[in-house]
Coordinates of C-alpha atoms in Angstrom, one line a residue:
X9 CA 0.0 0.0 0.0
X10 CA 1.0 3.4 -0.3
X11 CA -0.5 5.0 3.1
X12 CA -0.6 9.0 2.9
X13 CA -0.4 10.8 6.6
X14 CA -1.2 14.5 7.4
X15 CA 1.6 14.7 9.8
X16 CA 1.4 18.4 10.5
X17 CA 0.5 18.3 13.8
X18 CA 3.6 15.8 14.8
X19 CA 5.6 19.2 14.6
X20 CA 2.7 22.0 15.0
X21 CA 1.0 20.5 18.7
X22 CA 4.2 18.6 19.8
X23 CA 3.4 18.1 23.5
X24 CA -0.5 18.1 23.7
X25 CA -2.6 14.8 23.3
X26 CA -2.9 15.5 19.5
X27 CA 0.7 16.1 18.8
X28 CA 2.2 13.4 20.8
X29 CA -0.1 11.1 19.1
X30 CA 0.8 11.9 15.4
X31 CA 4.2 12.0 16.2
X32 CA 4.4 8.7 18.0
X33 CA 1.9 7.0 15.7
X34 CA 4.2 8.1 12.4
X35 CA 7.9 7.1 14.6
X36 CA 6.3 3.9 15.4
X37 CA 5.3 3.1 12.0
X38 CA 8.8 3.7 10.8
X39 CA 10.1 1.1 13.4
X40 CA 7.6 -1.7 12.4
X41 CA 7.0 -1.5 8.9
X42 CA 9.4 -1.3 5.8
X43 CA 7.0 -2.4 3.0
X44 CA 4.6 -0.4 3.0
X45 CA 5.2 3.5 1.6
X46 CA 4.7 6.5 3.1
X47 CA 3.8 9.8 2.1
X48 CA 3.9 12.4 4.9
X49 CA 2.4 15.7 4.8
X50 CA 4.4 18.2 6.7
X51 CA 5.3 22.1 7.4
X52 CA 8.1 23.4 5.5
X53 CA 10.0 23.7 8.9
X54 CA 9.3 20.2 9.9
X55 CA 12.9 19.4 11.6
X56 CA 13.3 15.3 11.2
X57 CA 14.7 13.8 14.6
X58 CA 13.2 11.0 13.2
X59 CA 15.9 8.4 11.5
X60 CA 12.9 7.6 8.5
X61 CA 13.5 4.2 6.5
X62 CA 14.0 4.0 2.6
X63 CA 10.1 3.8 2.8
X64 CA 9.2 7.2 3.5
X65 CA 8.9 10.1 1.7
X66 CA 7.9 13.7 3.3
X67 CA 5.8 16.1 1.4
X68 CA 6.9 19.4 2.6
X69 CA 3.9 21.8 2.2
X70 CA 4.4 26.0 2.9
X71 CA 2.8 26.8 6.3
X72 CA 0.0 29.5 5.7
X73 CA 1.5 31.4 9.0
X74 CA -1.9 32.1 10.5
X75 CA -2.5 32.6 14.1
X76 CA -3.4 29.2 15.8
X77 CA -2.9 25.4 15.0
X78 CA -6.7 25.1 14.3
X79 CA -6.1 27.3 11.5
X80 CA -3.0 26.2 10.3
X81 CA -4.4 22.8 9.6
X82 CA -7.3 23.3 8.5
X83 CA -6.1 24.4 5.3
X84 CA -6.5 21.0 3.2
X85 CA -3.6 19.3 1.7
X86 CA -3.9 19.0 -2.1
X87 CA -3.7 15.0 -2.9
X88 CA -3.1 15.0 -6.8
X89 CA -1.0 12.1 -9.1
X90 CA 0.1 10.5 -5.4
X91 CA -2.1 7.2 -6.0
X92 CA -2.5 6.6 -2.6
X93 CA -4.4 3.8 -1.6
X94 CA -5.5 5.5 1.6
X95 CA -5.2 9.0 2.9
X96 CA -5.0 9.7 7.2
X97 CA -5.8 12.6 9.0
X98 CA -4.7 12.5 12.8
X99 CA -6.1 15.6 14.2
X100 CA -9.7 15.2 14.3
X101 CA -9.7 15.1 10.4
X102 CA -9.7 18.7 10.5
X103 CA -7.8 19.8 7.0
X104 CA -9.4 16.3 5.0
X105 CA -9.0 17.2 1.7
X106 CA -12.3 18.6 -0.4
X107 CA -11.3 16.6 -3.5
X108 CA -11.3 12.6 -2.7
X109 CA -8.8 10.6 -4.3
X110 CA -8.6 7.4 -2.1
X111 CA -10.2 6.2 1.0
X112 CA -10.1 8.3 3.7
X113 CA -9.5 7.5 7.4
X114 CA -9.6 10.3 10.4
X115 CA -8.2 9.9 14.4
X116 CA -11.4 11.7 16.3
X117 CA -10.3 11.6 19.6
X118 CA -13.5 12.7 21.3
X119 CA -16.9 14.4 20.6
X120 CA -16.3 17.0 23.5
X121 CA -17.0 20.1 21.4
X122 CA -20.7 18.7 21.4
X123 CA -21.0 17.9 25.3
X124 CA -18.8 20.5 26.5
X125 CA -18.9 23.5 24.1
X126 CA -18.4 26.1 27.0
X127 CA -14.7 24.6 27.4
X128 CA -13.0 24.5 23.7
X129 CA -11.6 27.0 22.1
X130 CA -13.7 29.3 20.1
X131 CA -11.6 28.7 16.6
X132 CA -12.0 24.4 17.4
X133 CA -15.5 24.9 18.0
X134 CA -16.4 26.8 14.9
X135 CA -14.5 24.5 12.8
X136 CA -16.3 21.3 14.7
X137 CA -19.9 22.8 14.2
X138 CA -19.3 24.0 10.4
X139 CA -17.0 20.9 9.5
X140 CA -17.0 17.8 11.6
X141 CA -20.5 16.3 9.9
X142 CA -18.9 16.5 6.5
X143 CA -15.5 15.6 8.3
X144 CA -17.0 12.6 9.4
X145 CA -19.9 11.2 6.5
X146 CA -16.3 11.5 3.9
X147 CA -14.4 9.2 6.0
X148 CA -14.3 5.7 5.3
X149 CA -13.2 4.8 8.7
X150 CA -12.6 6.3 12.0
X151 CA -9.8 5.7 14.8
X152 CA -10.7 6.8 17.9
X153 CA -8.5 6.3 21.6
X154 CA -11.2 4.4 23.8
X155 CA -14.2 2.7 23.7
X156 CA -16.0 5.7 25.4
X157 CA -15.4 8.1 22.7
X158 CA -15.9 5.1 20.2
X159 CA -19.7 5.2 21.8
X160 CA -19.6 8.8 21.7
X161 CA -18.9 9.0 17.8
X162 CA -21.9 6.6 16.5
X163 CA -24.1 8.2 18.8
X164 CA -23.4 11.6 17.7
X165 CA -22.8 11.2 14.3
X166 CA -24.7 7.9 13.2
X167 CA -21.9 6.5 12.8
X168 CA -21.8 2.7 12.1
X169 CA -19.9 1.3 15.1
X170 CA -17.8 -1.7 12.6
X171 CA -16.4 1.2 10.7
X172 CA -15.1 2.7 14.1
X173 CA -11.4 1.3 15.3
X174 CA -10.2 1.7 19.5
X175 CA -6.0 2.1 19.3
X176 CA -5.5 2.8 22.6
X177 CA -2.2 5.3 23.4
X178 CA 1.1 5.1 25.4
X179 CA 3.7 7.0 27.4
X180 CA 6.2 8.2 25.7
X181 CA 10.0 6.9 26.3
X182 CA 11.2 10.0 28.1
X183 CA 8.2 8.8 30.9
X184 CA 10.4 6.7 33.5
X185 CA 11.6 6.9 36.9
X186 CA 15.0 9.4 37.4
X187 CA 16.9 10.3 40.0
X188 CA 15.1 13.0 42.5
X189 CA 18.4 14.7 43.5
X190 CA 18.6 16.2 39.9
X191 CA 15.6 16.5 38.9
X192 CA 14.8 18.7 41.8
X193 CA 18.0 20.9 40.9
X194 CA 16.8 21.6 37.2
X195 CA 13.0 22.5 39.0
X196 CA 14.8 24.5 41.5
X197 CA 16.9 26.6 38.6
X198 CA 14.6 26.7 35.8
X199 CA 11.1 27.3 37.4
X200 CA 11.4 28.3 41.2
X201 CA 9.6 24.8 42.1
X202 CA 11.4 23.5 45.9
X203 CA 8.9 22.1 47.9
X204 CA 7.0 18.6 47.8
X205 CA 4.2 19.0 45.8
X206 CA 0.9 17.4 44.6
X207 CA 0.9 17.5 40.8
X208 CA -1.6 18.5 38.2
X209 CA -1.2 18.1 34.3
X210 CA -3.3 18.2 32.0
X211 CA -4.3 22.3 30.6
X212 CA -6.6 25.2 31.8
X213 CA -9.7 24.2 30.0
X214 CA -13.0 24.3 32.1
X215 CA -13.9 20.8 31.5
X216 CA -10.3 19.8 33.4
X217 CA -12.2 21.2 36.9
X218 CA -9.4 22.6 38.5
X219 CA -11.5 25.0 40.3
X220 CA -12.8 21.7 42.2
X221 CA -9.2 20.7 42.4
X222 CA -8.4 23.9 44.3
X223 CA -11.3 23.8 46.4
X224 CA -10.0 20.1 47.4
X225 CA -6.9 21.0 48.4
X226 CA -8.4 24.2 50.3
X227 CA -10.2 21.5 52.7
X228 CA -6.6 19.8 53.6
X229 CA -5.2 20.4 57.3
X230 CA -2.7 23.3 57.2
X231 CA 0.0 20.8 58.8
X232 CA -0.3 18.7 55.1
X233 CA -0.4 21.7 53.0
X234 CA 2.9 23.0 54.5
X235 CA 4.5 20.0 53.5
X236 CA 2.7 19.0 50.1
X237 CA 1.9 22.6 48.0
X238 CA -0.1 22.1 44.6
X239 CA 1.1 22.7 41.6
X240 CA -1.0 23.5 38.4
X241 CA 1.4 23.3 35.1
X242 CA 1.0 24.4 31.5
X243 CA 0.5 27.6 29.6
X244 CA -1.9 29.7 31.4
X245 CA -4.5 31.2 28.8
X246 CA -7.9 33.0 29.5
X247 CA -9.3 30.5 32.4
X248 CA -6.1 31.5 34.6
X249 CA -7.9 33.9 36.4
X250 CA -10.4 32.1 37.4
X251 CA -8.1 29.9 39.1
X252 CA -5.9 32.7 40.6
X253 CA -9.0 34.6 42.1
X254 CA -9.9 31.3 43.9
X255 CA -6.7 30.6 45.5
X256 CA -6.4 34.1 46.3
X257 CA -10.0 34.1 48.0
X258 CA -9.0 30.8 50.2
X259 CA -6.1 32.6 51.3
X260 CA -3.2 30.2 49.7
X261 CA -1.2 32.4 46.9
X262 CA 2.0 30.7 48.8
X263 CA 1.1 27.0 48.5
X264 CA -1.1 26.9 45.2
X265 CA 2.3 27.6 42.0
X266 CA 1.3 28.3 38.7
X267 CA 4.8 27.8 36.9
X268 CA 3.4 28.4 33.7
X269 CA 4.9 26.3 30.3
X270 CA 7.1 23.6 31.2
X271 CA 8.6 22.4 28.2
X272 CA 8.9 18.7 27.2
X273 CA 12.3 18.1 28.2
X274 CA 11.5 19.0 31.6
X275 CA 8.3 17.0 32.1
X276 CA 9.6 13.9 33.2
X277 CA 11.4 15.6 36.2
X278 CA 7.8 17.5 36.7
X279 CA 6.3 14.4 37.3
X280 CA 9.0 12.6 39.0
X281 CA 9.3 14.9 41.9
X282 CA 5.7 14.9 42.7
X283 CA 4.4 13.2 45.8
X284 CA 1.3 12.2 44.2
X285 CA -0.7 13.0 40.7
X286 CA -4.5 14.5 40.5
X287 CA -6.3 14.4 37.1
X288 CA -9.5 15.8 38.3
X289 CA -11.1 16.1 34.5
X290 CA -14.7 16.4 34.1
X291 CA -14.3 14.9 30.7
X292 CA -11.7 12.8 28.2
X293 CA -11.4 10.7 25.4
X294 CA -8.6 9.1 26.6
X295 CA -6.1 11.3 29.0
X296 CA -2.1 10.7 28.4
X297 CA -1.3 12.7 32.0
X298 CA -2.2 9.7 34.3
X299 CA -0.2 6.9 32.4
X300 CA 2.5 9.1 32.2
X301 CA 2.8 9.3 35.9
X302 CA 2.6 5.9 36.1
X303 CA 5.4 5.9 34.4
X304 CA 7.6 7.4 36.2
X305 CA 6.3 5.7 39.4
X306 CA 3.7 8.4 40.7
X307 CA 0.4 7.0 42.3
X308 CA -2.1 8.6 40.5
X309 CA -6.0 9.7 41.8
X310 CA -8.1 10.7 38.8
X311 CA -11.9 10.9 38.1
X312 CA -14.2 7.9 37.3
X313 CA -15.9 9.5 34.9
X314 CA -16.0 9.1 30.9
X315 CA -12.9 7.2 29.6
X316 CA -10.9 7.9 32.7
X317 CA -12.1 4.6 34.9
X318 CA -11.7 2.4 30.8
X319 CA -8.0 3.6 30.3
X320 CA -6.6 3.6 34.2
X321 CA -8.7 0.2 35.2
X322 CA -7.9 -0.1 39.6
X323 CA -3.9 1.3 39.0
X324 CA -5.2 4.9 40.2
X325 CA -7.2 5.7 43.2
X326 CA -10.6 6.9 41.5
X327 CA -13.2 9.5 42.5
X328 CA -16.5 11.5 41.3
X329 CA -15.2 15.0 40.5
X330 CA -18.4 16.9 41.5
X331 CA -17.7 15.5 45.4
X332 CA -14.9 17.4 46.6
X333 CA -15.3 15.8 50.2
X334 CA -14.3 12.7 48.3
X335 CA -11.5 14.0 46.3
X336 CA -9.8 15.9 49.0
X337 CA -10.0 12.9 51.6
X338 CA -8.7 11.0 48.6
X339 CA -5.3 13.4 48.7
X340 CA -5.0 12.8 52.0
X341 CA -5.3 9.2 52.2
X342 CA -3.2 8.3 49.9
X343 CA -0.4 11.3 51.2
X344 CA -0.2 9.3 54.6
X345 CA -0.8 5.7 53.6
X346 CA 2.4 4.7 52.0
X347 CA 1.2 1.4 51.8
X348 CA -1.5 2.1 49.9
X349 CA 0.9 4.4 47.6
X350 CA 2.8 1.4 47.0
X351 CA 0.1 -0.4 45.6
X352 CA -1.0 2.4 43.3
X353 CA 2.7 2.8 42.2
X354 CA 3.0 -0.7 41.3
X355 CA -0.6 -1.0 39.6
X356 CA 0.6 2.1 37.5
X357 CA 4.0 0.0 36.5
X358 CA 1.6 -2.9 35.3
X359 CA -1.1 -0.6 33.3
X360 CA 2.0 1.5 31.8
X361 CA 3.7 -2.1 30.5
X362 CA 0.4 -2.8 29.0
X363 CA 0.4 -0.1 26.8
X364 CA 2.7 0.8 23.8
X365 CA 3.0 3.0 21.1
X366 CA 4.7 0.2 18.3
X367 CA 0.7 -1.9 19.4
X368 CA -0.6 1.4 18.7
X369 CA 1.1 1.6 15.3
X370 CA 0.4 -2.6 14.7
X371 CA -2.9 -1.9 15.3
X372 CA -3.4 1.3 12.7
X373 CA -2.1 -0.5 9.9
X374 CA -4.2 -3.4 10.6
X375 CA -6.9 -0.7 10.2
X376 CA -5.6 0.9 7.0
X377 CA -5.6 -2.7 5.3
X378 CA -9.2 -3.5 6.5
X379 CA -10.3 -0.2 5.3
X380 CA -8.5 0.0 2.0
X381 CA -10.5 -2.9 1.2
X382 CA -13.9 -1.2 2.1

């Protein structure tokens, strides 16, 4: 076959859900398969760390230099005299192409834009509303990253459910246990972080219910906030506020950090110095934050809501997000019961060895060949 991949979002959204997955899904490819060809769509920048085989050719397309990644890749790419036997879109199949050459196959990762508008981004949401029907009935298959979201998609869309593939996804590589010592020391130089902490990764949307993460660790003894503070990473953006006027109004502008943008070489020390990790989402299609701390041998408490409780299984301590009682009683249990951390820690080892980005990659070309053949 020759397989044709929109692999603009591999360099664009390195680092987010999105990104990591097109990246990883296109590396792992490389490493398992050298029949097949492979026409990649990238940015004229696109730097290559990865080592590509004889097998792959890149398609370097000029970047439109517009103001968000939505944007960017939205602009289709033009498929004419490849003969590709089947075309992929990673990123929500936002940017399919108009014309259709060959069978097309999109990644939608979730359907959140219609059950949580109030928390996407305004340019994601108008292209989901005007686009993702058409998106979606021109697409001869769809991956998606759990059975939840799987549901989700035939529901919303009418989708017929044998036309809709589950690949789940992995940690990456850089995700393993280090040395505290240093990792501390690069924390301490680069971003002012010292203390113990309780961790949270994950963004600033709404729907990631951070405000009931503050409000949980309000509720913990003084004695246990002295010794644990919280931090909240990632780029800020127009929710911050609401976050820093509630830690200002409970008082706690000294134990709740906002670092800001940690980039990816440092996340695996972000996560490794942590005494626990809180993924208090609302909402996910799949969530790459909590296996990532397993990884690096974190216990992990996270929702039991939507994919959450189908990705994580019993290796993290689960809770209702709308019971802050629970969740906050949750944190402290599981700060003060080192048994009990040892468990988790252990259950996140297993769950992390389950998973793996070359399965992913086994899996999507088993997918390509059944829907080739459609």
């Amino acid at each position: 076959m020759k397989i044709g991949i929109d692999a603009r979002a591999a360099k664009w959204y390195r680092g987010t859900g999105i990104g990591t997955y097109s990246y990883q899904l296109i590396n792992s490819l490389n490493n398992i398969d050298a029949i097949n060809n492979y026409l990649l769509f990238t940015s004229s920048e696109y730097d290559n760390d990865i080592d590509f085989k004889s097998n792959f050719e890149l398609n370097c397309i000029n970047a439109q230099n517009t103001s968000t990644f939505w944007d960017e890749v939205n602009v289709p790419n033009i498929l004419k005299d490849n003969a590709l036997d089947i075309y992929h879109v990673p990123q929500n199949g936002v940017g399919l192409p108009l014309k259709k050459t060959c069978p097309f196959i999109i990644t939608l990762h979730d359907t959140i834009p219609l059950h949580m508008p109030e928390t996407v981004g305004d340019r994601y949401l108008d292209i989901f509303n005007r686009n993702m029907e058409w998106i979606v009935n021109n697409s001869d298959g769809i991956i998606t990253v759990s059975n939840y979201s799987k549901e989700d998609i035939s529901k919303d869309f009418n989708y017929p459910k044998e036309k809709i593939f589950v690949t789940y996804l992995a940690s990456e590589d850089i995700y393993i246990p280090l040395d505290k010592s240093m990792c501390k020391f690069v924390l301490k130089r680069i971003y002012n972080l010292d203390d113990d902490y309780i961790l949270y990764v994950g963004g600033f949307s709404p729907r990631k219910n951070i405000l009931g993460l503050i409000d949980a660790y309000s509720k913990l003894p003084e004695s246990i906030r002295k010794k644990h503070k919280l931090v909240i990473s990632g780029s800020k953006g127009k929710s911050y506020i609401l976050y820093r006027n509630r830690v200002e109004k409970y008082g706690l502008l000294d134990y709740i950090l906002f670092p800001g943008f940690i980039s990816m070489e440092h996340m695996p020390y972000l996560y490794n110095c942590s005494s626990l990790f809180v993924y208090p989402s609302f909402y996910e299609g799949f969530g790459l934050p909590p296996i990532e701390a397993m990884a690096c041998g974190i216990p992990v408490i996270a929702s039991n809501t939507t994919s959450i409780p189908e990705i994580v299984g019993d290796s993290a301590c689960l809770f209702d997000p709308n019971d802050i009682d629970d969740l906050s009683n949750k944190i402290l249990n599981l700060l003060e019961n080192h048994s009990l951390r040892n468990t988790y820690i252990n259950k996140g080892f297993k769950k992390v060895s389950s998973l793996s980005w070359n399965n992913t990659a086994k899996e999507t070309l088993n997918i390509y060949n059944r829907v080739s053949k459609f």
